[in-house]
PDB file of C-alpha atoms in Angstrom:
ATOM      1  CA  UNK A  12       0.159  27.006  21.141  1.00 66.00           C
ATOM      2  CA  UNK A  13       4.055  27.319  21.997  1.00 69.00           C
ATOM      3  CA  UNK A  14       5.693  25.450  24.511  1.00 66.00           C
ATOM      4  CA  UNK A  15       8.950  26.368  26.107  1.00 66.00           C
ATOM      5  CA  UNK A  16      10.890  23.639  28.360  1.00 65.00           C
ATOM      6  CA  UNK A  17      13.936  25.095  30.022  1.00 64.00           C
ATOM      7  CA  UNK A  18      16.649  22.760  31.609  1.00 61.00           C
ATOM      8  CA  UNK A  19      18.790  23.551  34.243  1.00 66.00           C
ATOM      9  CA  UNK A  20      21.604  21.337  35.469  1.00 64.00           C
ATOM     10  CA  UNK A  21      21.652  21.378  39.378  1.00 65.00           C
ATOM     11  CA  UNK A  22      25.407  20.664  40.469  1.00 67.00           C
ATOM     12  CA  UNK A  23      26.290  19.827  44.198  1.00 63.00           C
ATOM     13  CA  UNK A  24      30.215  19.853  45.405  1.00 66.00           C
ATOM     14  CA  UNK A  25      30.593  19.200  49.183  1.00 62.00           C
ATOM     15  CA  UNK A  26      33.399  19.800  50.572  1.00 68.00           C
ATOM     16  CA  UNK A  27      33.294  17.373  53.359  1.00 74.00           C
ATOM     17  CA  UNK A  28      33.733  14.250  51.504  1.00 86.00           C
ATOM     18  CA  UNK A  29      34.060  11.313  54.016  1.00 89.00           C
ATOM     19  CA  UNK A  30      36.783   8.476  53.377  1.00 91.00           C
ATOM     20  CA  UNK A  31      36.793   4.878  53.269  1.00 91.00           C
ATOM     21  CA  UNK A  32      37.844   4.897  56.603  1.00 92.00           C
ATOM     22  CA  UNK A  33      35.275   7.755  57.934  1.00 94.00           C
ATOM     23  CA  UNK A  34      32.824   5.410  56.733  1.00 95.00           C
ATOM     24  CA  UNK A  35      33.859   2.445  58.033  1.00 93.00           C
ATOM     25  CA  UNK A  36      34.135   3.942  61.490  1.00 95.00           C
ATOM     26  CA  UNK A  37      30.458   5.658  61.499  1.00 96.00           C
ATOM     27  CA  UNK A  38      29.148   2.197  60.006  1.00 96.00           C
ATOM     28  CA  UNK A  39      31.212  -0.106  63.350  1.00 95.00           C
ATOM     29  CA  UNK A  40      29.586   2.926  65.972  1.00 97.00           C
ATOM     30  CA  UNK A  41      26.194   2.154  64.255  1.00 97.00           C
ATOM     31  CA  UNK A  42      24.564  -0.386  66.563  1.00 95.00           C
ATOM     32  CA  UNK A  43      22.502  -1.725  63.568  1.00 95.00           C
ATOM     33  CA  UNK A  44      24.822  -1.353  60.937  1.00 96.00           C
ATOM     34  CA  UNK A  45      27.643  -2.754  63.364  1.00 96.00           C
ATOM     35  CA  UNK A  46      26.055  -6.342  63.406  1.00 94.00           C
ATOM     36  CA  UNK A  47      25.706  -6.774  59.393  1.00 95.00           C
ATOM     37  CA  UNK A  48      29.059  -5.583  58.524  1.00 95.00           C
ATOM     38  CA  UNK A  49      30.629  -8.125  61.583  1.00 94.00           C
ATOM     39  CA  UNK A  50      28.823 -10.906  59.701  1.00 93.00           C
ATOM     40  CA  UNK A  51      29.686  -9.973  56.380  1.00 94.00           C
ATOM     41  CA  UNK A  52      33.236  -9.674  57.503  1.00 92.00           C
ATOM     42  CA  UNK A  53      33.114 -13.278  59.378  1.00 92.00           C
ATOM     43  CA  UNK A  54      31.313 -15.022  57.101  1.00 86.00           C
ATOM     44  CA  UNK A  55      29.535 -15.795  53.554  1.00 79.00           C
ATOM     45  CA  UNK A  56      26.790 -17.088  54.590  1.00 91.00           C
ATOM     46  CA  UNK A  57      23.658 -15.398  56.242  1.00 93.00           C
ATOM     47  CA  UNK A  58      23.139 -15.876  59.988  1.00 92.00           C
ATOM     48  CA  UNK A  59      20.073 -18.117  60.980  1.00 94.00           C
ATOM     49  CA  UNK A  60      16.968 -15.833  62.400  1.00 95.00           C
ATOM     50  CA  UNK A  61      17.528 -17.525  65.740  1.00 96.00           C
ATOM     51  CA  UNK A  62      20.852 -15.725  66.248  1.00 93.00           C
ATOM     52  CA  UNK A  63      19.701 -12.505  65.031  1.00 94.00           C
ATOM     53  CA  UNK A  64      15.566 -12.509  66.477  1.00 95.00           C
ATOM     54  CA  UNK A  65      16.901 -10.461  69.902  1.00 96.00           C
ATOM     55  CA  UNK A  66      18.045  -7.815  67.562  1.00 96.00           C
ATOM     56  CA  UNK A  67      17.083  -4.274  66.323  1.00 96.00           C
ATOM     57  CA  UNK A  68      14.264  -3.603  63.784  1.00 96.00           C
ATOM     58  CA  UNK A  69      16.999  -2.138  61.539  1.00 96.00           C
ATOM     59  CA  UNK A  70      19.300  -5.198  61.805  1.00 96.00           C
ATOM     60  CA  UNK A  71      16.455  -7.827  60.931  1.00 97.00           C
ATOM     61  CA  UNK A  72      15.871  -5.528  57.578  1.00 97.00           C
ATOM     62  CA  UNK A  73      19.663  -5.275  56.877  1.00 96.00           C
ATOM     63  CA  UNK A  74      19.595  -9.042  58.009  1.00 96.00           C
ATOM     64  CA  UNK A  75      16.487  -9.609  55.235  1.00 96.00           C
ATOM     65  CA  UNK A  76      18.780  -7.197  52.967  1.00 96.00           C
ATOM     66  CA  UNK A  77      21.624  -9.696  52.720  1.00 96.00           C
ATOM     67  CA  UNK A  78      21.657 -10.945  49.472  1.00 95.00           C
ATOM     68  CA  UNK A  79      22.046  -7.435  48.323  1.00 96.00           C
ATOM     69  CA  UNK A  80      24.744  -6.077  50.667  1.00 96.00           C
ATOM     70  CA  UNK A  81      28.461  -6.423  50.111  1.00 95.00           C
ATOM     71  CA  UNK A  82      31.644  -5.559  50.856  1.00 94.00           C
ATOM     72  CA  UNK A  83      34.385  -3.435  49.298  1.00 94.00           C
ATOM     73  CA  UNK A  84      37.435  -2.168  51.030  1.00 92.00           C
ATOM     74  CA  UNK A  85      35.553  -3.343  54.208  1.00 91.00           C
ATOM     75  CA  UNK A  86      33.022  -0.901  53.887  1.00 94.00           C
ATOM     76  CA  UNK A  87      29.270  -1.890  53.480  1.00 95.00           C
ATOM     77  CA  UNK A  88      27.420  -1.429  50.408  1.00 96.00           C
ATOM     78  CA  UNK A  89      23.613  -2.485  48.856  1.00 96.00           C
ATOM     79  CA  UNK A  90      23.221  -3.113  45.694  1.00 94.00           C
ATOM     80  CA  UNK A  91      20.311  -1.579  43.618  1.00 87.00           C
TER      81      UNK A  91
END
């Protein structure tokens, strides 16, 4: 019985790269995204579920994502 594994090496270039500050924009026009990265700008600590219960399904799950969200060069990052 032989066995042949090939490998190939799949390489991606894009040239439409955004910037810090592309991404910063897109992330303050993104209603959901918007209300995290205020927070995380204004504060430390996590909002209480009272001030964030009238909000989006999306912002809740950032909101329950907070311990693993930062941010660097104001732009908002998870952790894995």
């Amino acid at each position: 019985m032989k066995t042949d594994i090939s490998v190939e090496a799949l390489t991606i270039t894009t040239e439409d790269r955004w910037s810090l500050s592309e991404i910063q924009k897109a992330q303050l026009e993104d209603p959901d995204i918007r209300s995290i990265l205020e927070m995380k700008l204004n504060s430390v600590d996590r909002s209480s579920w009272q001030e964030i219960a009238c909000e989006s399904p999306a912002t809740k799950r950032y909101w329950a994502l907070w311990n693993s969200l930062y941010l660097k060069d104001a732009v908002l990052y998870r952790k894995w």
